[in-house]
Every structure is written in C-alpha cells, then in structure tokens.
Short mmCIF file of C-alpha atoms and ligand atoms in Angstrom, two decimals:
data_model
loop_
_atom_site.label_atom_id
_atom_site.label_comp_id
_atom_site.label_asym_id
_atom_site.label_seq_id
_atom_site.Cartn_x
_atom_site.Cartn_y
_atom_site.Cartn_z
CA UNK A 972 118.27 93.03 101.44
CA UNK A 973 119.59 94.59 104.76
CA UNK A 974 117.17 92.18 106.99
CA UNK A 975 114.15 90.17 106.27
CA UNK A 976 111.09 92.21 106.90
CA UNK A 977 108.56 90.72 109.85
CA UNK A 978 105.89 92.74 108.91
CA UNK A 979 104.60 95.53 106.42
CA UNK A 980 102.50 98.47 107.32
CA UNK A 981 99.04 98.61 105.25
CA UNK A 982 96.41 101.07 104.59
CA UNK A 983 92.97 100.16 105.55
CA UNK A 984 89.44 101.62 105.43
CA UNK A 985 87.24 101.90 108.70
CA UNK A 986 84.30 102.38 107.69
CA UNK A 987 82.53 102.39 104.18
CA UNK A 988 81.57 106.01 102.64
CA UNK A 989 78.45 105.85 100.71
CA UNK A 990 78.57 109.35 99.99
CA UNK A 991 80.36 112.71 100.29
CA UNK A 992 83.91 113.65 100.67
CA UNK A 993 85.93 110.73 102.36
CA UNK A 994 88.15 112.35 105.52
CA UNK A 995 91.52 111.47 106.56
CA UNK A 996 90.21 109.78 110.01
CA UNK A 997 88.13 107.47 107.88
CA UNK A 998 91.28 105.43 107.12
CA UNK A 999 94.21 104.28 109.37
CA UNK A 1000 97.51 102.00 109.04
CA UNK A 1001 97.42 98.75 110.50
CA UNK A 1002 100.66 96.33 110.93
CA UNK A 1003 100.18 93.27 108.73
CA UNK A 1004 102.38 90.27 109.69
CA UNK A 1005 104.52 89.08 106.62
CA UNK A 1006 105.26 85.47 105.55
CA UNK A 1007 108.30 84.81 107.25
CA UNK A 1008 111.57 83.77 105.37
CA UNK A 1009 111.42 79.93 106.17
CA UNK A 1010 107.74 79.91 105.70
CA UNK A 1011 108.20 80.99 101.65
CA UNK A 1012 106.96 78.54 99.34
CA UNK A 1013 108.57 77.92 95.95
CA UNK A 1014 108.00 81.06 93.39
CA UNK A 1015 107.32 83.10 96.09
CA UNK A 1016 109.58 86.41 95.93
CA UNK A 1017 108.84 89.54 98.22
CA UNK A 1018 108.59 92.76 96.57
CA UNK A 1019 109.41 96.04 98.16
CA UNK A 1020 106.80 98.38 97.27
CA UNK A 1021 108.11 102.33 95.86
CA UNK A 1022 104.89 103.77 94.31
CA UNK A 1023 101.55 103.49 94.61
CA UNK A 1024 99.31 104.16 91.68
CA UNK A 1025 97.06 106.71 93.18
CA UNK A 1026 93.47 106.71 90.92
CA UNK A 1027 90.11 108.04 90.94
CA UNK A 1028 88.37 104.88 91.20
CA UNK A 1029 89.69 103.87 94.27
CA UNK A 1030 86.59 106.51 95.59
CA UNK A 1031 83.68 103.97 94.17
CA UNK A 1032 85.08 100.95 96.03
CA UNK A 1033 84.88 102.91 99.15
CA UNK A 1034 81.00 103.16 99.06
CA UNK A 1035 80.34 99.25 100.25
CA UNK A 1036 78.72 99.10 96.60
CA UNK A 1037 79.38 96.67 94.02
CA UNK A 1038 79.86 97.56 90.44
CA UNK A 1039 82.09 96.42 87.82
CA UNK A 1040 84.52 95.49 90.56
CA UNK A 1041 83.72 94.21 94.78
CA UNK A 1042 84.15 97.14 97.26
CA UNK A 1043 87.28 97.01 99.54
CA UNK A 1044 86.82 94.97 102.62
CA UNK A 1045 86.95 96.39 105.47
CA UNK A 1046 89.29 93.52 106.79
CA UNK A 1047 92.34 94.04 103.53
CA UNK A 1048 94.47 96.40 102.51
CA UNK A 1049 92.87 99.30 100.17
CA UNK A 1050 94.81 100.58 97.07
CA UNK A 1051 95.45 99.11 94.04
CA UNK A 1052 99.01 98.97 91.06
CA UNK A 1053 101.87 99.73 92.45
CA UNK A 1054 105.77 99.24 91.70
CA UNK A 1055 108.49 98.21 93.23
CA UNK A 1056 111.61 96.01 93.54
CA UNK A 1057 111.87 92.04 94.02
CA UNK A 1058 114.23 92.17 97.00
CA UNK A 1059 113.94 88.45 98.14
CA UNK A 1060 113.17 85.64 95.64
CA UNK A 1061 112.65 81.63 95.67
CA UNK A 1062 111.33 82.45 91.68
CA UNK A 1063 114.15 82.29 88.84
CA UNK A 1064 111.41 84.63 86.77
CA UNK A 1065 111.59 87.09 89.56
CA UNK A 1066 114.99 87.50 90.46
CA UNK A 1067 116.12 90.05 93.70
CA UNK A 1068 116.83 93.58 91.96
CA UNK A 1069 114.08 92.76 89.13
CA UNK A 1070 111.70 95.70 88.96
CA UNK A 1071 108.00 94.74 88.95
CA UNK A 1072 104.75 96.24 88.87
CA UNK A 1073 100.88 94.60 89.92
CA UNK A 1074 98.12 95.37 92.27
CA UNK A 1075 100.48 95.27 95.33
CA UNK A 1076 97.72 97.73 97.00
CA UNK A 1077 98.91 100.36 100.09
CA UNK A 1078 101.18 97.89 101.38
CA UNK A 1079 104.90 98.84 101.97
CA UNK A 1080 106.10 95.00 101.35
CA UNK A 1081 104.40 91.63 99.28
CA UNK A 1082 104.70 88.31 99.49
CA UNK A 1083 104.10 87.63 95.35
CA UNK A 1084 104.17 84.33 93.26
CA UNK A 1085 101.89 84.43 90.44
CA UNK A 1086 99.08 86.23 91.90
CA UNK A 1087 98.41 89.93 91.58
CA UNK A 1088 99.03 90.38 88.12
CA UNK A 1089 103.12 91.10 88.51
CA UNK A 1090 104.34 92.08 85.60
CA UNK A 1091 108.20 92.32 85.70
CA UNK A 1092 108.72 96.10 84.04
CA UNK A 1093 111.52 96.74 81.13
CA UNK A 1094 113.76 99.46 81.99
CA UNK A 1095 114.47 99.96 78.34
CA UNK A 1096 111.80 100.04 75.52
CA UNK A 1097 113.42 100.89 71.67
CA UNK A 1098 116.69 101.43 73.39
CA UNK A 1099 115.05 104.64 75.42
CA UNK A 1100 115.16 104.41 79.18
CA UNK A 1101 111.65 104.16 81.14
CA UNK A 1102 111.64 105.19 84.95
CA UNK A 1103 109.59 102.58 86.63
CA UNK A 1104 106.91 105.21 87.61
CA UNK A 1105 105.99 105.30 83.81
CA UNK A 1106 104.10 102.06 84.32
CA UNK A 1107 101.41 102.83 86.37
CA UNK A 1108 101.18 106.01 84.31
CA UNK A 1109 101.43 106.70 80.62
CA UNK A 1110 103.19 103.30 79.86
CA UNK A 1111 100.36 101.48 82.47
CA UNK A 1112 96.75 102.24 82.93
CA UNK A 1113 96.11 106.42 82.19
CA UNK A 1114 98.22 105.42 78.64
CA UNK A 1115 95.95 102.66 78.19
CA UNK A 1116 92.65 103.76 79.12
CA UNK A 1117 93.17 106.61 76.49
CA UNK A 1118 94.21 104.70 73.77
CA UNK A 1119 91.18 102.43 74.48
CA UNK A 1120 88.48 105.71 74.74
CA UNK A 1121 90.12 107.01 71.70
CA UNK A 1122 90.05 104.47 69.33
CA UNK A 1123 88.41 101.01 70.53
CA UNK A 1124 85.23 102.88 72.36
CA UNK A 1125 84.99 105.92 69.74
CA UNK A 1126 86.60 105.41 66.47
CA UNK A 1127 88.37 109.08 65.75
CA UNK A 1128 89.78 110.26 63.06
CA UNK A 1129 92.31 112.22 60.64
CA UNK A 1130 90.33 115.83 60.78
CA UNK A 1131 87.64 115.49 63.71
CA UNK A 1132 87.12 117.96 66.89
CA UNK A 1133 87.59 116.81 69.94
CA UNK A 1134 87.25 117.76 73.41
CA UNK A 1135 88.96 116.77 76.22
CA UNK A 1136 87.60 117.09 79.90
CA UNK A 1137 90.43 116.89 83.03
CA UNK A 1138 93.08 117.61 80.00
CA UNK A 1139 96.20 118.25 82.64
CA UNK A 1140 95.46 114.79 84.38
CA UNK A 1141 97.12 111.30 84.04
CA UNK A 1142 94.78 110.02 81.27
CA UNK A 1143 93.80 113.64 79.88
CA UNK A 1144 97.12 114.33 78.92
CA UNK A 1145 97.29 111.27 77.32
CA UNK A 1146 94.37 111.68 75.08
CA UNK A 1147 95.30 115.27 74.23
CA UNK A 1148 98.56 114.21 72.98
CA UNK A 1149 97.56 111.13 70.93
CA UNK A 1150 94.39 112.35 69.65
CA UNK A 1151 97.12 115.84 68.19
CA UNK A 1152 99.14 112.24 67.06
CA UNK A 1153 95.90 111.06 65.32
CA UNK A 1154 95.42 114.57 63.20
CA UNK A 1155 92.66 115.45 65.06
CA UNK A 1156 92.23 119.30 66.58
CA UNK A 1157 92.12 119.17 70.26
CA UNK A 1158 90.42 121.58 72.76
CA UNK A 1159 91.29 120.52 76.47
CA UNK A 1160 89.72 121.49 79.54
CA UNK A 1161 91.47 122.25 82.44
CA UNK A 1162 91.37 123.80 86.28
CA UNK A 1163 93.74 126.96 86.32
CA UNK A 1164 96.00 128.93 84.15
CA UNK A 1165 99.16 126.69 85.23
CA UNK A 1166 97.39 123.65 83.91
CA UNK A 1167 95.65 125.10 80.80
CA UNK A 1168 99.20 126.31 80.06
CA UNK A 1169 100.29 123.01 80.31
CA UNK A 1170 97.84 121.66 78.19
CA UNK A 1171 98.97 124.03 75.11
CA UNK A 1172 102.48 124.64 75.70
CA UNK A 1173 103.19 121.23 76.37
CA UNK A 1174 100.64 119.20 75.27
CA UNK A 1175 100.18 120.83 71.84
CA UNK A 1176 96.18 121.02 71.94
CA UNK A 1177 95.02 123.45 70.01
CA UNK A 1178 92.93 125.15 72.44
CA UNK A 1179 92.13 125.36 75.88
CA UNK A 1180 88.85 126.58 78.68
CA UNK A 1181 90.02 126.98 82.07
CA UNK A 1182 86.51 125.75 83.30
CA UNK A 1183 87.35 127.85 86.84
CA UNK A 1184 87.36 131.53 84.62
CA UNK A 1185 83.65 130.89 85.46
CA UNK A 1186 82.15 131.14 89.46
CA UNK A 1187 80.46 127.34 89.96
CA UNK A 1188 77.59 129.91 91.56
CA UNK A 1189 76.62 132.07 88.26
CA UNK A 1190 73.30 130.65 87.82
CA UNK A 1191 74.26 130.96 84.36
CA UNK A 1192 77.22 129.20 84.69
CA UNK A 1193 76.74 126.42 81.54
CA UNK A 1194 75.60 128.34 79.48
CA UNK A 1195 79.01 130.59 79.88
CA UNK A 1196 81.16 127.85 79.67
CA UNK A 1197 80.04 126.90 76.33
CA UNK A 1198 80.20 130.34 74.96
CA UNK A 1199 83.83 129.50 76.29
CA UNK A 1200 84.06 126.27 74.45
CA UNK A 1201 82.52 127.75 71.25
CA UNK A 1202 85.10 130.06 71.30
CA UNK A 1203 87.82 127.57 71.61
CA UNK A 1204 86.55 125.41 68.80
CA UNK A 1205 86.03 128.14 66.68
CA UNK A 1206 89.74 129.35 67.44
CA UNK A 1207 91.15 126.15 66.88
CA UNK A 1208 89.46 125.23 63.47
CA UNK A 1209 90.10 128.49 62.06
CA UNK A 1210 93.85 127.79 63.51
CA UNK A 1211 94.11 124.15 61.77
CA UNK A 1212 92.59 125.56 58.30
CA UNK A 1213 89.67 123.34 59.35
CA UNK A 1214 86.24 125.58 59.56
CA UNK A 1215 85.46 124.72 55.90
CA UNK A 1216 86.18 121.06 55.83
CA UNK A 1217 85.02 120.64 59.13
CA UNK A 1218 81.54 118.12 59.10
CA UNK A 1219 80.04 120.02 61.88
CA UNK A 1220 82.08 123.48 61.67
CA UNK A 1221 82.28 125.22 65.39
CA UNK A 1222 80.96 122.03 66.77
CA UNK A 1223 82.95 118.53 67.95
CA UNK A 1224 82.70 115.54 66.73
CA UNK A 1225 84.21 113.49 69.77
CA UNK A 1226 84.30 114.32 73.92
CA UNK A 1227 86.64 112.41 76.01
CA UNK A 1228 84.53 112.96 79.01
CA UNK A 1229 86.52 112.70 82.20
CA UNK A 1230 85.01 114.93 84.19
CA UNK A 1231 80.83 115.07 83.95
CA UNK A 1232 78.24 117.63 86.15
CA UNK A 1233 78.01 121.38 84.55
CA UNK A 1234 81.42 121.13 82.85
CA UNK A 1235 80.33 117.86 80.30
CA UNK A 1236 76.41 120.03 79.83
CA UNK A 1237 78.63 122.65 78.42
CA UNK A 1238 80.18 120.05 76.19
CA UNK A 1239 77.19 118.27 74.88
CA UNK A 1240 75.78 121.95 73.90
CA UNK A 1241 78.98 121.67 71.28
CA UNK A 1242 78.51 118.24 70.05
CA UNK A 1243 77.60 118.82 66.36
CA UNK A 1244 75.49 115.38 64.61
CA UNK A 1245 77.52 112.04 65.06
CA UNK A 1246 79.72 113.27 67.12
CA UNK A 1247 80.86 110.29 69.74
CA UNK A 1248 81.51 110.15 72.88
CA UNK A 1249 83.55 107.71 74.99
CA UNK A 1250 82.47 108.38 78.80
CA UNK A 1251 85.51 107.49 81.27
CA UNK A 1252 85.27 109.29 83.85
CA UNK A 1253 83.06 111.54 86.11
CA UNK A 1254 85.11 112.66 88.63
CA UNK A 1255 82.95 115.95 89.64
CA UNK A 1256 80.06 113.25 91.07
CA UNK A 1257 82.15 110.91 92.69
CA UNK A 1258 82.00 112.60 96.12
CA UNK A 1259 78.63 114.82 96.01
CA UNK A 1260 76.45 113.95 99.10
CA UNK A 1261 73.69 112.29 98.32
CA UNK A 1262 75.55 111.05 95.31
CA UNK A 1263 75.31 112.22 91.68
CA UNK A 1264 73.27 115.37 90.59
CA UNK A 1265 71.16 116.10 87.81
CA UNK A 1266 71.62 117.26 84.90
CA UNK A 1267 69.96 120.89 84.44
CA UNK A 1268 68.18 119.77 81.30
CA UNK A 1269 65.93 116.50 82.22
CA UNK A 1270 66.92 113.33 80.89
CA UNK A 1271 63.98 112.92 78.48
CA UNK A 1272 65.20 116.13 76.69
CA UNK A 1273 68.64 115.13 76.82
CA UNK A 1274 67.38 111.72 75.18
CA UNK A 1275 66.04 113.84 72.25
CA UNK A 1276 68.95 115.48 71.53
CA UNK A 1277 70.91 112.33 71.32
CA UNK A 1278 68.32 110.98 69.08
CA UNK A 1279 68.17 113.98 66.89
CA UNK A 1280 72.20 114.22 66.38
CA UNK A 1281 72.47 110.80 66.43
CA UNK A 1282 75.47 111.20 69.04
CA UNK A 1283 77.17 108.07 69.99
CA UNK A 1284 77.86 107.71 73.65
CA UNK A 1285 79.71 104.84 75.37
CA UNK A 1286 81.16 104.40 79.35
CA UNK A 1287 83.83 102.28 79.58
CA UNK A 1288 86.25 100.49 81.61
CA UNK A 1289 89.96 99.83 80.75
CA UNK A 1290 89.48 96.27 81.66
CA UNK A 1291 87.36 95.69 79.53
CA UNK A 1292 90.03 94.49 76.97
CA UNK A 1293 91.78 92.12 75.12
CA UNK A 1294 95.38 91.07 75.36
CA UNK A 1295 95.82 91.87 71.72
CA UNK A 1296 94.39 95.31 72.59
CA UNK A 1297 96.79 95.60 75.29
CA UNK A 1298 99.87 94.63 73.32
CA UNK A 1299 98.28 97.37 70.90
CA UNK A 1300 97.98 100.24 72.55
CA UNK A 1301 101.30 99.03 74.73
CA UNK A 1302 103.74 99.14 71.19
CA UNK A 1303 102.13 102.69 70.08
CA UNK A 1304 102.12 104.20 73.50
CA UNK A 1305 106.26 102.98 74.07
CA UNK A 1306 107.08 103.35 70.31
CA UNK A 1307 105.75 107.01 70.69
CA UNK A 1308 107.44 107.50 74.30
CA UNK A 1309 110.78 106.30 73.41
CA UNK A 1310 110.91 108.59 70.17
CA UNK A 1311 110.26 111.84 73.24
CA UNK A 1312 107.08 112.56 71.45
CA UNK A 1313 104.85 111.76 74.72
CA UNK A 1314 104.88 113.62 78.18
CA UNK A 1315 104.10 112.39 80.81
CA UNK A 1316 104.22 115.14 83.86
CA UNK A 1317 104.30 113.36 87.31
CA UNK A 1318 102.84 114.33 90.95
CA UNK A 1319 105.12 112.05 93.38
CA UNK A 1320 103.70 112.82 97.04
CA UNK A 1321 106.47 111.34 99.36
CA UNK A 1322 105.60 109.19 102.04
CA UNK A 1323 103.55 106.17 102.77
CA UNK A 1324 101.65 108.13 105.75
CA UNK A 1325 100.65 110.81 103.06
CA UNK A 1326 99.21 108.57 100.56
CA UNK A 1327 95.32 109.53 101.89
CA UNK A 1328 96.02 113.19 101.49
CA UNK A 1329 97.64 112.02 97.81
CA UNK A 1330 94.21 110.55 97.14
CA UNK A 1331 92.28 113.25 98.33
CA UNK A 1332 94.27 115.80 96.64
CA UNK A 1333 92.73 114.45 92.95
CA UNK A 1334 89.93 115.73 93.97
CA UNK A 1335 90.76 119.53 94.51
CA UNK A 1336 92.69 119.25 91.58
CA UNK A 1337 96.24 119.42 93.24
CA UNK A 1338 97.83 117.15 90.70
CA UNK A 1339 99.47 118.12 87.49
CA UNK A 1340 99.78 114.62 85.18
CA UNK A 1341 99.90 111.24 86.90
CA UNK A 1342 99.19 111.05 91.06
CA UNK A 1343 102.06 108.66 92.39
CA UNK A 1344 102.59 108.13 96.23
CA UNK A 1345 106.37 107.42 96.83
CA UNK A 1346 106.44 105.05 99.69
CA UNK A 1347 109.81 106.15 101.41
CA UNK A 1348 111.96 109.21 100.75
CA UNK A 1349 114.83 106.96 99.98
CA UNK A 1350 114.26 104.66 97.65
N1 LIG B 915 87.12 104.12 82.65
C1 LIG B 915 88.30 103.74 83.14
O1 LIG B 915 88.70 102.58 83.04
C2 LIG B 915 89.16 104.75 83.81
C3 LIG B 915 90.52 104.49 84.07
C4 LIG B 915 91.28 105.50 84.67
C5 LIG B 915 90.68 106.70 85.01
N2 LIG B 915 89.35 106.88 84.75
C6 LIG B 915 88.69 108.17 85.03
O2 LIG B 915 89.37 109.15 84.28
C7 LIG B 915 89.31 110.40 84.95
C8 LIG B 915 90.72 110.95 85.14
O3 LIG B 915 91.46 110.04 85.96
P1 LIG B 915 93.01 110.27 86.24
O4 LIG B 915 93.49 109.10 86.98
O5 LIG B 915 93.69 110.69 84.99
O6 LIG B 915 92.97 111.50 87.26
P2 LIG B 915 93.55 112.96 87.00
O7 LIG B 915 92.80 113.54 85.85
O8 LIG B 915 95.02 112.88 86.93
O9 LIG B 915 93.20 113.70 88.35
C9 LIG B 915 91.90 114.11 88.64
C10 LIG B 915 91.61 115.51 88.06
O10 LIG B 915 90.21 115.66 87.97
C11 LIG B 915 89.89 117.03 88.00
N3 LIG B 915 88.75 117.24 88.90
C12 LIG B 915 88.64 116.86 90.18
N4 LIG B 915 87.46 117.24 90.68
C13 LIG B 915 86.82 117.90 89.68
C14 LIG B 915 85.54 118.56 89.57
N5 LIG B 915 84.68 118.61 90.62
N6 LIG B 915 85.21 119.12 88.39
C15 LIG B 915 86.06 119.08 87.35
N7 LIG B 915 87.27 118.49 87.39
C16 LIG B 915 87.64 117.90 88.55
C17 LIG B 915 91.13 117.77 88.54
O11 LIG B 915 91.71 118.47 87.44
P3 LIG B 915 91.42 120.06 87.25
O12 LIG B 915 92.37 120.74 88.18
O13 LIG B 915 91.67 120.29 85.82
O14 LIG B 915 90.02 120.25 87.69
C18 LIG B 915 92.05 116.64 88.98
O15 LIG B 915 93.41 116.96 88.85
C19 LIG B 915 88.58 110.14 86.27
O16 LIG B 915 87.23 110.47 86.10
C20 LIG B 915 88.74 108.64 86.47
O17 LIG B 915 87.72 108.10 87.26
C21 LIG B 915 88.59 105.94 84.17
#
C-alpha cells in the first residue's frame, strides 16, 4: 500500500424518504476519519473497497421504517456487501493482497476484524477462475436468494411451469437458468427486446413477455398482458412436448415474483390449482407515492381465488437461512458456474460519486444482470 489512508469518503442519507422516488440531492458524501495505523488493534486489517453490491432493498431502509432489518441512520454510512482487497493487515487470516467480501457499505476504505461478516473470497472454485464481482452476484446473494425461492420457499419440480418476473436482473437470471437446470419450462418476463433477448438467447427460457409491448395507460392493460403470458405458456409447453402431461396445461404451476403491481395480476390470472409461489421481490411498489397500490381485483376476491386453487404463496428473505442451506445452494451454484453452465451478465457503473445514479438506475430498468458500482476506474 502506496500510503496509509487518513480517511475514507462515505455515502450518507440526509433525510429519510417515506415515499416516492428518492433524488440524487437526498444523499451526499461525507469524509469519515479512519483508524489510524498506530491506533490498529490486533486482527484488525483495512480493506480497500472495489465494488459495491448495488440492491433493491437498500430503497426500504431509506423510509425511517423498520422491518425485517433497522433503517439506515442518518448518522452511518448507507450501502450494504461489497468487495475488495485487504491492503493493510495485523490478522494472519487476512493477509494484505487477500480478496474479501462483507457488508463494507458505500465506504471507499474499512477498518475490519471480525465484524461485518468478511468472508475472504476464493479466486478459484473446481479449478475455474471466479472474478471477485461474482460474489456479490451469482456466487453471493442474487445466486442465493434464487436457489432459496426455488427450492427451500417453493418446492419445484422435474416438469412444472414457471414464471419468472424481472427475468434479465441479478436474481431473475438466476432463477431462469436453474429452474431450465431443474427440468422445469420457463417463461421470463422482461423490460425491452434487448433484455427479453437475453432472457432466451442466453438464458435458455423457453419463452419470454416483454411486459413494455403493452402502454402502462391501456385501461385494459392486465388483462393484455396475460393474453401475452397465455400465449407464452402455451408456446412453451407445446415447445417442451409438455401440453398433455402438463397438471394444469396453459397454466403455471410456480411464479418467482420479483416484480408485483399490474405485471404479477397478469401472472396470478395464469396460475393453474397448486401452483406456488415464492414472493421476493416487488420492485414496481417500492417507490410509488403514497406507497404501494392496490390490486385491481379487491383482496377479498383475490383471497377466494387462492382458496379455490389452493395456490401456495410465500415472501421471503434470503436471510432467513441456515448455514447448511448456504453451503447448499453455495456447492450447486459454483459446481454449476465452474462447469460454464451459469451466466452471470454484469452492470459495473464506474465511480464511487456515481453509485446513487447506479441505485437509481434499477429502478428504470437500466441494468442488464447484476448492478455493481466500481469504486475507482483503476482498480
Ligand atoms: N427476498 C430477498 O431476500 C431478496 C434478495 C435480493 C433481491 N430481492 C428482490 O428481488 C428483485 C430483483 O432484485 P435484483 O437485485 O435482482 O434487481 P434486478 O432485477 O437486477 O434489477 C431491478 C430490475 O427490476 C425491474 N423493474 C424496475 N422497476 C420496475 C417496475 N416498475 N415494473 C417492473 N419491473 C421493474 C427492471 O427490469 P426490467 O427492465 O425488466 O423492468 C430492473 O432492471 C427485487 O424486487 C428485490 O427487491 C429480494
């Protein structure tokens, strides 16, 4: 390390956003003094941050709110994973060059020991190279969080439909691929030809609705977007010699909902009897004013229907689980990366003053695969 840092530029929050689209002026970088060099303690090692993990849920601890996790304080750093390099060390576990990942937040530099869950990250798994970005990505929470919603939350199986909401994202791709891995047939849903193009060319689902061939205004708007999905499923059966085996034929028997408002109503108007539905996501209320919107069809009659096709619907949260489950889903996800049979598309915005726009941009849909935030251009 060229000199000891003094201090490390950090991400904060002004002001907490109950509601509605959060704006770049609601955030600013603040200097935060670092733990000088003589003032270390044993173990401690000082990581130099290269990527932040940029992720949906960073939006719900803006509101001040607490759910399954506190809000951010006003008064720390905002963010969350990130990975980087040890470049100072008084820990023999953590040596300087060791690559590491953890909740480092929007910092550029931390002071680590064995706090923030650092992980020190393999650069080889089954002999195949993994860039450190794969971490926080396919190999790190999106991979997880799949592999949980797939088959600890739902159970699915050899034959079954499914559909997949926000298909071209970080997690979506995931569950595309291993759910095609599982023997399922897969119908994604995506924003825009480039991305539903993704999700069959390189993805391998069997089918695809670009939910934006419809105008969000067309009062009819649901009910067009499952004519599109009913479409897709039919297509893709037919396609995987499955309409006749099929328990519900032109329906699906699981959603991987990522995504919920009009797009998941259209889905549920699919869902043949049984069908399951691990709920993971709802990215299209996160930043509604006045918060989340109704459903068109009241809840009571959405209550029936769940009742009368005996659906199966569960949110979740990838912390939710074990260490066993972990080291699960961890050896099929790298087994099944290292043999090439995963992709895992990246969107690196460069910059550490950019990583509020990189945040803001999941929400117009400008990312194709996993949102990183590359701290500096030179790494
Ligand atoms: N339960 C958990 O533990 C857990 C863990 C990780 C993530 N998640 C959730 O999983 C979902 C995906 O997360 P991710 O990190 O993989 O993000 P991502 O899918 O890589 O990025 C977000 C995508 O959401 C889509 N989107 C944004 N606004 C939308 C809207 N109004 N309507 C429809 N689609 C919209 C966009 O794709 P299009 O261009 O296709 O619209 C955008 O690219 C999110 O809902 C997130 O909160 C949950």
């Amino acid at each position: 390390m060229s000199s000891y840092p003094t201090e490390s530029k950090a991400w904060f929050l002004k002001r907490h956003i109950r509601t509605g689209m959060p704006k770049p002026e609601d955030f600013e970088i603040r200097p935060l003094p670092l733990t000088s060099q003589g003032d270390l303690k044993e173990n401690d090692f000082v990581v130099k941050v290269q990527y932040f993990s940029i992720d949906p849920y960073y939006r719900g601890r803006m509101t001040g709110v607490v759910t399954y996790i506190d809000p951010f304080s006003l008064d720390a750093p905002i963010g969350g994973a990130g990975a980087g390099e040890v470049v100072y060390s008084k820990n023999a576990d953590f040596p300087v060059g060791a690559s590491v990942s953890g909740f480092f937040m929007f910092q550029e530099y931390v002071v680590g020991n064995n706090n923030r869950g650092i992980k020190i990250v393999p650069g080889k798994v089954g002999g195949a190279e993994i860039p450190l970005t794969k971490s926080l990505g396919i190999l790190g929470t999106n991979g997880f969080t799949a592999y949980f919603g797939l088959h600890f939350v739902s159970k699915i199986q050899k034959g079954m439909t499914c559909v997949i909401s926000g298909a071209a994202g970080g997690v979506g791709s995931a569950a595309v691929q291993l759910c095609k891995a599982a023997g399922c047939t897969v119908i994604g849903i995506a924003g825009g030809t480039t991305k539903c193009d993704y999700v069959v060319d390189t993805l391998k689902a069997d089918a695809v609705v670009n939910y934006k061939q419809v105008d969000r205004n067309d009062e009819k708007y649901v009910a067009k977007l499952t004519v599109l999905l009913k479409e897709a499923i039919a297509t893709a059966q037919a396609a995987n010699g499955e309409s006749k085996e099929a328990k519900t034929p032109g329906k699906a028997d699981f959603f991987f909902e990522n995504v919920g408002g009009p797009v998941s109503e259209a889905v549920y108007n699919v869902l043949g009897t049984f069908a399951q539905v691990s709920v993971c996501g709802l990215i299209s209320q996160y930043n509604l004013e006045g918060g989340p919107q109704p459903m068109q069809m009241n809840s009571n009659a959405f209550l029936v229907r769940m009742l009368t096709n005996r659906w199966r619907i569960q949110g979740f949260v990838v912390s939710d689980f074990t260490p066993q489950q972990y080291g699960e889903a961890f050896t099929a996800l790298a087994t099944a990366y290292s043999k090439g049979e995963l992709e895992a598309a990246e969107n690196v915005v460069v910059g550490f003053e950019h990583t509020i726009t990189a945040f803001l941009d999941l929400f117009t849909g400008a990312n194709l695969g996993k949102q990183l935030l590359q701290v500096n251009a030179k790494l």
